[in-house]
CSV table of N, CA and C and ligand atoms in Angstrom, one decimal:
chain,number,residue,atom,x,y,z
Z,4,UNK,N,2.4,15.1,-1.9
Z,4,UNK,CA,1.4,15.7,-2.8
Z,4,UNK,C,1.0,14.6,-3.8
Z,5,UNK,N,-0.2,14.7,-4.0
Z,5,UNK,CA,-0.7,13.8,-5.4
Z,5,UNK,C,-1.2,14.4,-6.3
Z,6,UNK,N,-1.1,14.2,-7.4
Z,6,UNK,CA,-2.0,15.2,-8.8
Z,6,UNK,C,-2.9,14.2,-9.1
Z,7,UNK,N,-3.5,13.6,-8.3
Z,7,UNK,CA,-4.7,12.9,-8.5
Z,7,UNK,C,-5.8,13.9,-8.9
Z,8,UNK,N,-6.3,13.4,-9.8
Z,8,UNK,CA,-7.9,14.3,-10.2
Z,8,UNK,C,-9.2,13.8,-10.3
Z,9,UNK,N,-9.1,12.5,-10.1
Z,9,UNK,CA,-10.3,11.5,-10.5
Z,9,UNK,C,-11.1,11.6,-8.7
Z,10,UNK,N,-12.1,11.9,-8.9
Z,10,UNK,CA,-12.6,11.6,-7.7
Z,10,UNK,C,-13.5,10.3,-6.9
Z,11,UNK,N,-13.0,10.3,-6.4
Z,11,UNK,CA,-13.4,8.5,-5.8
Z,11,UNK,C,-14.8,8.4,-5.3
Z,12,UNK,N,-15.5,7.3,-5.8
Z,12,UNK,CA,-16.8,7.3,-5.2
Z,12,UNK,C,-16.5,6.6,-3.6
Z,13,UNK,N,-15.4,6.3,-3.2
Z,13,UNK,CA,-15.8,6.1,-1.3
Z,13,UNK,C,-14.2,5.6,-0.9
Z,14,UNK,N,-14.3,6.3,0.3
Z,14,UNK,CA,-12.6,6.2,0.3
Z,14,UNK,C,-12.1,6.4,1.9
Z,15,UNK,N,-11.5,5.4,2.2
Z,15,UNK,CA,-10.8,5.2,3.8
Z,15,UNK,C,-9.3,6.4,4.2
Z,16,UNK,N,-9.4,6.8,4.9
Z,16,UNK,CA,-7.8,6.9,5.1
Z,16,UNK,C,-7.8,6.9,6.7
Z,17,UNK,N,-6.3,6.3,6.9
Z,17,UNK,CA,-6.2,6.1,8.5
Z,17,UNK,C,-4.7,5.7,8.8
Z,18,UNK,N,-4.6,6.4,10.2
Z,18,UNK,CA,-3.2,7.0,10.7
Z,18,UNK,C,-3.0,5.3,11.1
Z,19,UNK,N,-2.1,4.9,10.8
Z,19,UNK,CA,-1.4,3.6,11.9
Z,19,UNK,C,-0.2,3.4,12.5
Z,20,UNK,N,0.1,3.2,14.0
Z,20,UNK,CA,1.2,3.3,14.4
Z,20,UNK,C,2.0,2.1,13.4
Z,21,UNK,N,3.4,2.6,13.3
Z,21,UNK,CA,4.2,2.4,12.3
Z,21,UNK,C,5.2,1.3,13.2
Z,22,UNK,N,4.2,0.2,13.5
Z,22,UNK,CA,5.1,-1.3,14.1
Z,22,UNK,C,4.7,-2.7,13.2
Z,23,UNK,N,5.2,-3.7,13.4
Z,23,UNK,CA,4.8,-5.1,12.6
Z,23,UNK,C,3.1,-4.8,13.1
Z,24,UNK,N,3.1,-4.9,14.4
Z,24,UNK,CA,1.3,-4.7,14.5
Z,24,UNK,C,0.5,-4.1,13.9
Z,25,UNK,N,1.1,-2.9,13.7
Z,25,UNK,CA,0.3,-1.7,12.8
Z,25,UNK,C,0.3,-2.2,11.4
Z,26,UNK,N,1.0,-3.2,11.0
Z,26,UNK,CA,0.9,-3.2,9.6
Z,26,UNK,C,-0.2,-4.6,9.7
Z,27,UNK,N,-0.2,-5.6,10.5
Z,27,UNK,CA,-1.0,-6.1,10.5
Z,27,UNK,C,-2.5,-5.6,10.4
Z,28,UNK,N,-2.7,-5.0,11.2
Z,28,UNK,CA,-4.1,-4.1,11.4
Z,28,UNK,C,-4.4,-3.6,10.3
Z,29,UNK,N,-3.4,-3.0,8.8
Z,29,UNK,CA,-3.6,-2.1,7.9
Z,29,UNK,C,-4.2,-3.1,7.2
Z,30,UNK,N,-3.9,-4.2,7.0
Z,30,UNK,CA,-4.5,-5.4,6.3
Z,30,UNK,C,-6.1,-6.0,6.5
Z,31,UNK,N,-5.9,-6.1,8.1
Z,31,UNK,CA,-7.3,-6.4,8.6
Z,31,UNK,C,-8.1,-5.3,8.1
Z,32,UNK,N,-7.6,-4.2,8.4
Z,32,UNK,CA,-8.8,-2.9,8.1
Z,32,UNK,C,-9.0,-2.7,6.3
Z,33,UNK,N,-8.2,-3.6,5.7
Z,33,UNK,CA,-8.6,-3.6,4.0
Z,33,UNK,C,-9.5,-4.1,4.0
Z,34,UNK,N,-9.7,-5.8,4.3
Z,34,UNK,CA,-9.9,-6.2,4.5
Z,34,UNK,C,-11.5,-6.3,5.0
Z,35,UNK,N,-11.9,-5.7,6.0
Z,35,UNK,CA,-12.7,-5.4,6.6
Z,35,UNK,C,-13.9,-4.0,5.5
Z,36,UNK,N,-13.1,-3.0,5.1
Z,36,UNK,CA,-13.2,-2.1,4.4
Z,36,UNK,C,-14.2,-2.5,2.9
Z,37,UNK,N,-13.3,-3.7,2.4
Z,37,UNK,CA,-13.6,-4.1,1.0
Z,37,UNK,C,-15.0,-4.9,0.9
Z,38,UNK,N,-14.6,-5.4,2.3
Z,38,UNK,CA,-16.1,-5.7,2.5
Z,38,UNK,C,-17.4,-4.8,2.8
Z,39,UNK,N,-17.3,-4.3,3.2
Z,39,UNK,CA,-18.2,-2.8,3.2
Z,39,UNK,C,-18.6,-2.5,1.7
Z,40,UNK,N,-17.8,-2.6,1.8
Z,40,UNK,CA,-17.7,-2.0,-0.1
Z,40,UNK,C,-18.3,-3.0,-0.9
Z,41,UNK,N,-18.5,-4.4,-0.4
Z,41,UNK,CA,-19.3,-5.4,-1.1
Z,41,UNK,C,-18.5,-6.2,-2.0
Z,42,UNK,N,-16.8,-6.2,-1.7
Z,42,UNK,CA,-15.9,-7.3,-2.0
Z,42,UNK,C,-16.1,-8.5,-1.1
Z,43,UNK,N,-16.9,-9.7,-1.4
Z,43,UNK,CA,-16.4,-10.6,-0.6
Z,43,UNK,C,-14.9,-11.2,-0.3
Z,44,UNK,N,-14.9,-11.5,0.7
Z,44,UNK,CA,-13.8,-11.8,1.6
Z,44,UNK,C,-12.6,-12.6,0.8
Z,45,UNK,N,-13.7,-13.5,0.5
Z,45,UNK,CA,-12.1,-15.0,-0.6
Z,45,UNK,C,-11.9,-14.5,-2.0
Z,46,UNK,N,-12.9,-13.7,-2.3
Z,46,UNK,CA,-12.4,-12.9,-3.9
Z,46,UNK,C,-11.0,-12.3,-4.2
Z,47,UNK,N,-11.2,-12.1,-5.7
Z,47,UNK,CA,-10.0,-11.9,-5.8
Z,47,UNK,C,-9.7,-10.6,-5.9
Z,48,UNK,N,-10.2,-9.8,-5.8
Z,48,UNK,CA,-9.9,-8.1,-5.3
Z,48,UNK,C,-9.7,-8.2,-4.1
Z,49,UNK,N,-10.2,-8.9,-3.1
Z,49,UNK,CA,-10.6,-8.9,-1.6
Z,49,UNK,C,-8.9,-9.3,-1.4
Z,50,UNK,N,-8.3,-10.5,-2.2
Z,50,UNK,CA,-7.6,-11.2,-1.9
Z,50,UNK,C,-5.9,-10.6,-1.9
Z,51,UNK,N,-6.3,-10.1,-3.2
Z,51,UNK,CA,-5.2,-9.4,-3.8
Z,51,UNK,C,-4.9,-7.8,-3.1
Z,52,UNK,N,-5.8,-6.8,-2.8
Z,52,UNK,CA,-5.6,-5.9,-2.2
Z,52,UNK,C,-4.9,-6.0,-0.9
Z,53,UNK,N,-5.6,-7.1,-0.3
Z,53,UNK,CA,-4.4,-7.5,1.0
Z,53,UNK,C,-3.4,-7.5,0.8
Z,54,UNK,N,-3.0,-8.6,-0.1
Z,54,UNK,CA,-1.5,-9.1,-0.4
Z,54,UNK,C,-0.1,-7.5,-0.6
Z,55,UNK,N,-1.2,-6.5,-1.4
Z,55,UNK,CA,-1.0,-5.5,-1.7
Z,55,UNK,C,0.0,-5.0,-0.2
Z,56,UNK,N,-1.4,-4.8,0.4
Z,56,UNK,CA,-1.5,-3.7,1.8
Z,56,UNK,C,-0.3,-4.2,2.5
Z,57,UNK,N,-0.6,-5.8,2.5
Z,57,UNK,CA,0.6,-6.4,3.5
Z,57,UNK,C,1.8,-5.8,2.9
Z,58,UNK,N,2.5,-6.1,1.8
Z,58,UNK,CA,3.8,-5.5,1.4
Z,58,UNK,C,4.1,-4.3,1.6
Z,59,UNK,N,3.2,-3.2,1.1
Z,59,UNK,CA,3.5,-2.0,1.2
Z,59,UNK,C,3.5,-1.9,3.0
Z,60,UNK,N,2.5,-2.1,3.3
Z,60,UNK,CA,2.8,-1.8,4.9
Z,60,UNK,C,3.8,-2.3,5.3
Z,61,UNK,N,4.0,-3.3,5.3
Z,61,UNK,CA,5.4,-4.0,5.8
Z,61,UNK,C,6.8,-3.0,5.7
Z,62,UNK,N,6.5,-2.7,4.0
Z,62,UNK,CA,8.2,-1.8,3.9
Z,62,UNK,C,7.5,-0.5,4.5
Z,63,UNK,N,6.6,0.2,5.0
Z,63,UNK,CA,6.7,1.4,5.3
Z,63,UNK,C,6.8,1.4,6.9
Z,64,UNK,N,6.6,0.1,7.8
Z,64,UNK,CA,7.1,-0.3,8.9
Z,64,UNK,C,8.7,-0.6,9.0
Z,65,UNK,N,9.2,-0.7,7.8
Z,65,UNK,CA,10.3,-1.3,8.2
Z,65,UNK,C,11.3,-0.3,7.6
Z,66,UNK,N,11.1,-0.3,6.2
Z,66,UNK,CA,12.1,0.6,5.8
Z,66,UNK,C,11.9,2.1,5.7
Z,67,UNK,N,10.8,2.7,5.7
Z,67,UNK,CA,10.3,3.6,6.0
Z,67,UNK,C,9.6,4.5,6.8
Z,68,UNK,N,10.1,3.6,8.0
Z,68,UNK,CA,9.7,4.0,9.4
Z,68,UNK,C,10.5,5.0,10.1
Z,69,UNK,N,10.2,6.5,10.5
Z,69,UNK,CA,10.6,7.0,11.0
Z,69,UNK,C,10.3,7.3,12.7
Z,70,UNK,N,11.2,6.9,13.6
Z,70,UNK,CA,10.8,6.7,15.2
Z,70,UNK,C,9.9,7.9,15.2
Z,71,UNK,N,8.1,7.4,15.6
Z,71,UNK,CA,7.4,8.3,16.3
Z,71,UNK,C,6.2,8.5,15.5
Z,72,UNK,N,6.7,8.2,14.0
Z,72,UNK,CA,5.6,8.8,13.0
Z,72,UNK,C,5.3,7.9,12.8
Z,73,UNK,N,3.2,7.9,12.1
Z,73,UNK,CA,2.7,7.0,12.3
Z,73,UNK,C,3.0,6.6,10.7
Z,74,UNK,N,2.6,5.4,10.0
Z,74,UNK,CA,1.9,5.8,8.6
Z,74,UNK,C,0.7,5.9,8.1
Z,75,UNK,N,0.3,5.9,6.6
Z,75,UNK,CA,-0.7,6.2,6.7
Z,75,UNK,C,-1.2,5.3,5.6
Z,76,UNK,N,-2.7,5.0,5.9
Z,76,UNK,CA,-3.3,3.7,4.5
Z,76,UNK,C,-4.4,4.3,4.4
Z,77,UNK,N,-4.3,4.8,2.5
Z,77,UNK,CA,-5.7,5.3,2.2
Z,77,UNK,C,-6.6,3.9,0.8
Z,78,UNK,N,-8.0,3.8,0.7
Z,78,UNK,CA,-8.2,3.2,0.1
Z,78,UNK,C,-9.1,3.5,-0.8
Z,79,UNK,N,-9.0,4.1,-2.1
Z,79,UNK,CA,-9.6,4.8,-2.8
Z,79,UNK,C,-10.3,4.3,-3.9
Z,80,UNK,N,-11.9,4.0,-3.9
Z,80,UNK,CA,-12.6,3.3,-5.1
Z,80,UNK,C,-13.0,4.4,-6.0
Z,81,UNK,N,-12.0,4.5,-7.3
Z,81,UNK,CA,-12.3,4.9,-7.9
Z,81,UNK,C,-13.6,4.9,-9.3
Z,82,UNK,N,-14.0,5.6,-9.8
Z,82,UNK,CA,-14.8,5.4,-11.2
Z,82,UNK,C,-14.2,4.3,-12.0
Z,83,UNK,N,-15.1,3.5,-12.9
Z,83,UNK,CA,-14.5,2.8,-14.0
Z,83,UNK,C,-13.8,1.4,-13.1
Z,84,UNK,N,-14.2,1.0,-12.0
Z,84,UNK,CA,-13.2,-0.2,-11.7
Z,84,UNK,C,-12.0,-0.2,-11.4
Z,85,UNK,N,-11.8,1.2,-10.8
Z,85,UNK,CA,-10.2,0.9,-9.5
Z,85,UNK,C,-10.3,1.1,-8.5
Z,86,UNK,N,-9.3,0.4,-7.7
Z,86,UNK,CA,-9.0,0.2,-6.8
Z,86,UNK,C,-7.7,0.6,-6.0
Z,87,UNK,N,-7.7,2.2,-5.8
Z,87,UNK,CA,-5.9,2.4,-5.6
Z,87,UNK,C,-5.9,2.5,-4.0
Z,88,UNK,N,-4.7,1.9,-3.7
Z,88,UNK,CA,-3.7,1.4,-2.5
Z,88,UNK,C,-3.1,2.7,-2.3
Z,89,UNK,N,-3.0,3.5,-1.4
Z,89,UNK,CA,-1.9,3.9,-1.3
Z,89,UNK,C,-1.6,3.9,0.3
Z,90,UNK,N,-0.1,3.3,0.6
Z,90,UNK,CA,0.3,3.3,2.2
Z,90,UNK,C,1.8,4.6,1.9
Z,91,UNK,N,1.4,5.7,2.9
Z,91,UNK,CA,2.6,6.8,3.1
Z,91,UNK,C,3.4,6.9,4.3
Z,92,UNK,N,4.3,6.8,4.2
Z,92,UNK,CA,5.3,6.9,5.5
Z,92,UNK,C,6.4,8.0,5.6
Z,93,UNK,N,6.8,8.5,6.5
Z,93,UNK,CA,7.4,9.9,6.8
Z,93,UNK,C,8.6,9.4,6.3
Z,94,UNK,N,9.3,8.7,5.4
Z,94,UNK,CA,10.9,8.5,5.4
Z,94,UNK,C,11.1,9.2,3.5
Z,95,UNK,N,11.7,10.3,3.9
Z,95,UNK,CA,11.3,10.8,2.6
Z,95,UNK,C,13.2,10.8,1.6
Z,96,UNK,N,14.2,10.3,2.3
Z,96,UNK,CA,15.2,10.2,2.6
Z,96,UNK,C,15.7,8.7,1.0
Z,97,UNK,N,14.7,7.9,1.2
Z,97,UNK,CA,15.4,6.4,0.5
Z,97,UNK,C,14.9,6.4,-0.5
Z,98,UNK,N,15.0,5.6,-1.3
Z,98,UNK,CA,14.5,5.3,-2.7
Z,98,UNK,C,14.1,3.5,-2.7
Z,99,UNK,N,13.0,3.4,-3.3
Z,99,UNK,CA,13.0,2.0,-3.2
Z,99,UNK,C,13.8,1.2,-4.5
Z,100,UNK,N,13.9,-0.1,-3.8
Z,100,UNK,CA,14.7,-0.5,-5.1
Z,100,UNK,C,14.6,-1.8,-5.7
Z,101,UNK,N,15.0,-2.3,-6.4
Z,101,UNK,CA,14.6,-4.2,-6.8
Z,101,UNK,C,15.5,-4.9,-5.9
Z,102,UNK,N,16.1,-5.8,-5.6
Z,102,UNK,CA,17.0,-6.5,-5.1
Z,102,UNK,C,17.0,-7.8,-6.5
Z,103,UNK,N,18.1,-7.6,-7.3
Z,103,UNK,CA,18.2,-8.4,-8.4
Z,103,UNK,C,18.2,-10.3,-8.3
Z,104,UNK,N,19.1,-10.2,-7.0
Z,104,UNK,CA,19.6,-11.7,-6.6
Z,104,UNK,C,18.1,-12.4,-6.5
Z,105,UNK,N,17.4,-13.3,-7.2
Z,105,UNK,CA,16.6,-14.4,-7.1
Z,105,UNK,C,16.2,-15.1,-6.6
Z,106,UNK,N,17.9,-15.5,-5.5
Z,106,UNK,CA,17.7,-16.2,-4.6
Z,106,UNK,C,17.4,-15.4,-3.0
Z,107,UNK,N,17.9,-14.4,-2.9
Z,107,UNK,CA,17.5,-13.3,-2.0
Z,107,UNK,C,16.7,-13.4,-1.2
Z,108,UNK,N,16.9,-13.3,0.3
Z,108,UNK,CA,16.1,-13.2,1.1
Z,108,UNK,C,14.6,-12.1,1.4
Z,109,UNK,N,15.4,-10.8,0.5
Z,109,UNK,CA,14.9,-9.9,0.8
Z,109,UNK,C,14.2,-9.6,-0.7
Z,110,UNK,N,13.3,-8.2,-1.1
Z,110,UNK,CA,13.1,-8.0,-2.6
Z,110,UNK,C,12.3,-8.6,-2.9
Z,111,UNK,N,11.5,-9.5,-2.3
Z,111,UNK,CA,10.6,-10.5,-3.0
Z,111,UNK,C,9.1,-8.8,-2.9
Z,112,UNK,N,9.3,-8.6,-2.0
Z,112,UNK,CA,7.7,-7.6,-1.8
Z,112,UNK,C,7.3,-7.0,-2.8
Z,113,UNK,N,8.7,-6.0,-3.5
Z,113,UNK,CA,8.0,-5.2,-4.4
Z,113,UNK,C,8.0,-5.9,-6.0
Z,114,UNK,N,8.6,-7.2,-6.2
Z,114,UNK,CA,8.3,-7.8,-7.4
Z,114,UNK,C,6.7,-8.6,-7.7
Z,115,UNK,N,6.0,-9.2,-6.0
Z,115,UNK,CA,4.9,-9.4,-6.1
Z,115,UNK,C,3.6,-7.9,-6.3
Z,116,UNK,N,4.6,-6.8,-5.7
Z,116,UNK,CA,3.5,-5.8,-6.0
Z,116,UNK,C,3.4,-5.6,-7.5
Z,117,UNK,N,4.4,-5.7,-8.4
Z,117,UNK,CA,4.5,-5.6,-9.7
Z,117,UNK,C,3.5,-6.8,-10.8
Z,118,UNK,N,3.8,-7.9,-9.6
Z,118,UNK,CA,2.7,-8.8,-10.4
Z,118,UNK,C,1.3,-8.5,-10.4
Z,119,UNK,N,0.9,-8.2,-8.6
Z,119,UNK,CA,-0.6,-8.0,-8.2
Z,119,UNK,C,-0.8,-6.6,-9.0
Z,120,UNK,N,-0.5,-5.4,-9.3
Z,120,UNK,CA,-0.6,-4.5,-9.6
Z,120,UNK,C,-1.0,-4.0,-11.0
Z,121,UNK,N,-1.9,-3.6,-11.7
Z,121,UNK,CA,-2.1,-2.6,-12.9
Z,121,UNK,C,-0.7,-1.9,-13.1
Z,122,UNK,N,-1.2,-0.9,-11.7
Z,122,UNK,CA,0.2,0.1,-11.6
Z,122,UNK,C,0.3,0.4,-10.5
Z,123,UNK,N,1.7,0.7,-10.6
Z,123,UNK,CA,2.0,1.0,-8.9
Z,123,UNK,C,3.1,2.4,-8.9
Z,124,UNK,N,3.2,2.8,-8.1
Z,124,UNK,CA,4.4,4.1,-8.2
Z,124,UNK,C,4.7,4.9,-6.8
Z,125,UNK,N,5.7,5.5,-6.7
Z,125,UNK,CA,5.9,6.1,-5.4
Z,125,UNK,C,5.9,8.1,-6.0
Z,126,UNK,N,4.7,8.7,-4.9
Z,126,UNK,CA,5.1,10.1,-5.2
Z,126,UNK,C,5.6,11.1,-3.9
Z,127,UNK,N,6.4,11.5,-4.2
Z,127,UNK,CA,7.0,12.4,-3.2
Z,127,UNK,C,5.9,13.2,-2.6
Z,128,UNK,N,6.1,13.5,-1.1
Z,128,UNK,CA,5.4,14.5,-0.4
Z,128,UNK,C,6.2,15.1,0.4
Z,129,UNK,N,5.4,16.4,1.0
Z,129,UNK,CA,6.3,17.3,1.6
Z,129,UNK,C,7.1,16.8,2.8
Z,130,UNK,N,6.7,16.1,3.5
Z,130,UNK,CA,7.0,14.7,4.3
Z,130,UNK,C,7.2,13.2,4.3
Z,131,UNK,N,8.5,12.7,3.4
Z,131,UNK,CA,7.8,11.4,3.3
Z,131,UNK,C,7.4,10.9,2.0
Z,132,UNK,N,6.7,10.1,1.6
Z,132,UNK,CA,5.9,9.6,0.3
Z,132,UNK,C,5.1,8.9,0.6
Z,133,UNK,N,4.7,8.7,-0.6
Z,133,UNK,CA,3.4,7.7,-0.5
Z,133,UNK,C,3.4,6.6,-1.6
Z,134,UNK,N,3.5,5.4,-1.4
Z,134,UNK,CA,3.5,4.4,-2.4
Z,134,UNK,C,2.3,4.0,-2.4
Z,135,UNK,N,2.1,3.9,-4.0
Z,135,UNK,CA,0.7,3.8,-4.4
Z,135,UNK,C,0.9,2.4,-5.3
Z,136,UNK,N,-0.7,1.9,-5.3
Z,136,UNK,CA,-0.8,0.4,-6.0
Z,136,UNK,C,-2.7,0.6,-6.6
Z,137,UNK,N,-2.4,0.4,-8.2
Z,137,UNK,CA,-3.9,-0.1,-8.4
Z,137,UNK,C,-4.3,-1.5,-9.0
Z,138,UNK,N,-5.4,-1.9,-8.8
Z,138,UNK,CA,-6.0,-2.9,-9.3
Z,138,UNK,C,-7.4,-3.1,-10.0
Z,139,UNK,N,-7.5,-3.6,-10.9
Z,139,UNK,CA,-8.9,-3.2,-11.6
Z,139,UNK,C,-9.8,-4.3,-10.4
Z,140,UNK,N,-11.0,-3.8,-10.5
Z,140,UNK,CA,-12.3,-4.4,-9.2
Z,140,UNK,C,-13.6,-4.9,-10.3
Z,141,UNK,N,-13.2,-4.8,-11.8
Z,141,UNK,CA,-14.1,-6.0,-12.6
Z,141,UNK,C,-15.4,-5.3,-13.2
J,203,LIG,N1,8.6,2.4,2.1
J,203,LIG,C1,9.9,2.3,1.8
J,203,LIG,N2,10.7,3.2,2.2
J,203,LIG,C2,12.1,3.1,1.9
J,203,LIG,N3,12.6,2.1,1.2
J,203,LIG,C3,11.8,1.1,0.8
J,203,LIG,C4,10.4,1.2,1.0
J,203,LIG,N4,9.8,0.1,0.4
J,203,LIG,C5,10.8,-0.6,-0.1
J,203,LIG,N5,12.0,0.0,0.1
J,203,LIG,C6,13.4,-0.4,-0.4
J,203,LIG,O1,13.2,-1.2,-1.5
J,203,LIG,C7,13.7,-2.5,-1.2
J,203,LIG,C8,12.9,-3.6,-1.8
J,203,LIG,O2,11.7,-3.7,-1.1
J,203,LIG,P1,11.0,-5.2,-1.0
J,203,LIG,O3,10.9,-5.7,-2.4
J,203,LIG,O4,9.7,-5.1,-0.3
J,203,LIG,O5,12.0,-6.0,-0.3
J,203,LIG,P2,12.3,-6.2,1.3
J,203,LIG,O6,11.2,-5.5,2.1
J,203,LIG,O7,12.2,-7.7,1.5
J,203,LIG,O8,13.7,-5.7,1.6
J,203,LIG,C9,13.8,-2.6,0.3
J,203,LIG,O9,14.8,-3.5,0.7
J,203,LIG,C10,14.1,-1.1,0.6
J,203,LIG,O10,15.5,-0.9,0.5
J,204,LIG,MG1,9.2,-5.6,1.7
C-alpha cells in the first residue's frame, strides 16, 4: 500500500523478471523513460535516477527476491519537480539495513541512495514492499 495522494502528471510501471538481467533492463527502461519525458541522457536527473534504479533493483534481485516473483519499477513525475523511484519486490520478510563497516564489501548501495536521494523510504504492502527514492527534476 502507499498513502500517496499527489497525483502524477505521467508515470511508468512495469513487471520485471527478478534476475541480475532484469535489473539491468529496469535501468535501461529509466533511462529510456526519462527521456521521453525530455531528460536528456548525460543530465543529472537522467544520471542520478539510474544510479538510483541500479541499486534499488539490484537489492530487490538479490535480497529481495522471492523464487518466481517478478519485481516491480514504477516512475512517477510528480507536480512541483519530483521525481519518485519506486522498485517493489515480493520479500516482505527482511528489513533493510546499513552495514556500518566502511570498509565493507557490501552496504555501499543504500548509503549512495541516501546521498542521490531527497528522500527515500520503504512501505509495507500486502505482499512484499516497495522501496521508494525521490529526487528534485529542477
Ligand atoms: N529489497 C531488499 N529486501 C531485503 N533486504 C534488503 C533490500 N535492500 C537492502 N536490503 C538489506 O539491506 C542491506 C544493505 O543494502 P545495500 O546497502 O544495498 O548493501 P548490499 O546490497 O551491498 O548488501 C542488504 O545487505 C540487505 O540485508
Ligand atoms: Mg545493494
Amino acid at each position: 500500500m502507499n498513502a500517496e495522494i499527489i497525483t502524477p502528471t505521467a508515470e511508468l510501471a512495469q513487471r520485471i523478471g527478478a534476475t541480475p538481467r532484469g535489473a539491468r533492463e529496469a535501468r535501461h527502461l529509466t533511462l529510456r523513460q526519462l527521456a521521453l519525458w525530455g531528460f536528456p541522457q548525460e543530465g543529472e536527473v537522467s544520471l542520478a535516477a539510474q544510479q538510483l534504479v541500479a541499486e534499488l533493483a539490484a537489492n530487490a534481485v538479490t535480497h529481495g527476491r522471492v523464487s518466481g516473483r517478478a519485481f516491480e519499477l514504477r516512475l512517477l513525475l510528480l507536480p512541483e519537480g519530483t521525481l519518485r523511484i519506486e522498485v517493489s519486490d515480493a520479500r516482505g520478510d527482511r528489513e533493510l539495513r546499513y552495514v556500518s563497516e566502511p570498509e565493507g564489501e557490501s552496504g555501499r548501495g543504500l548509503i549512495l541512495v541516501t546521498l542521490l536521494a531527497r528522500a527515500w523510504g520503504v512501505a509495507r504492502r500486502d505482499v512484499g514492499k516497495t522501496v521508494w527514492a525521490e529526487i528534485g527534476t529542477g
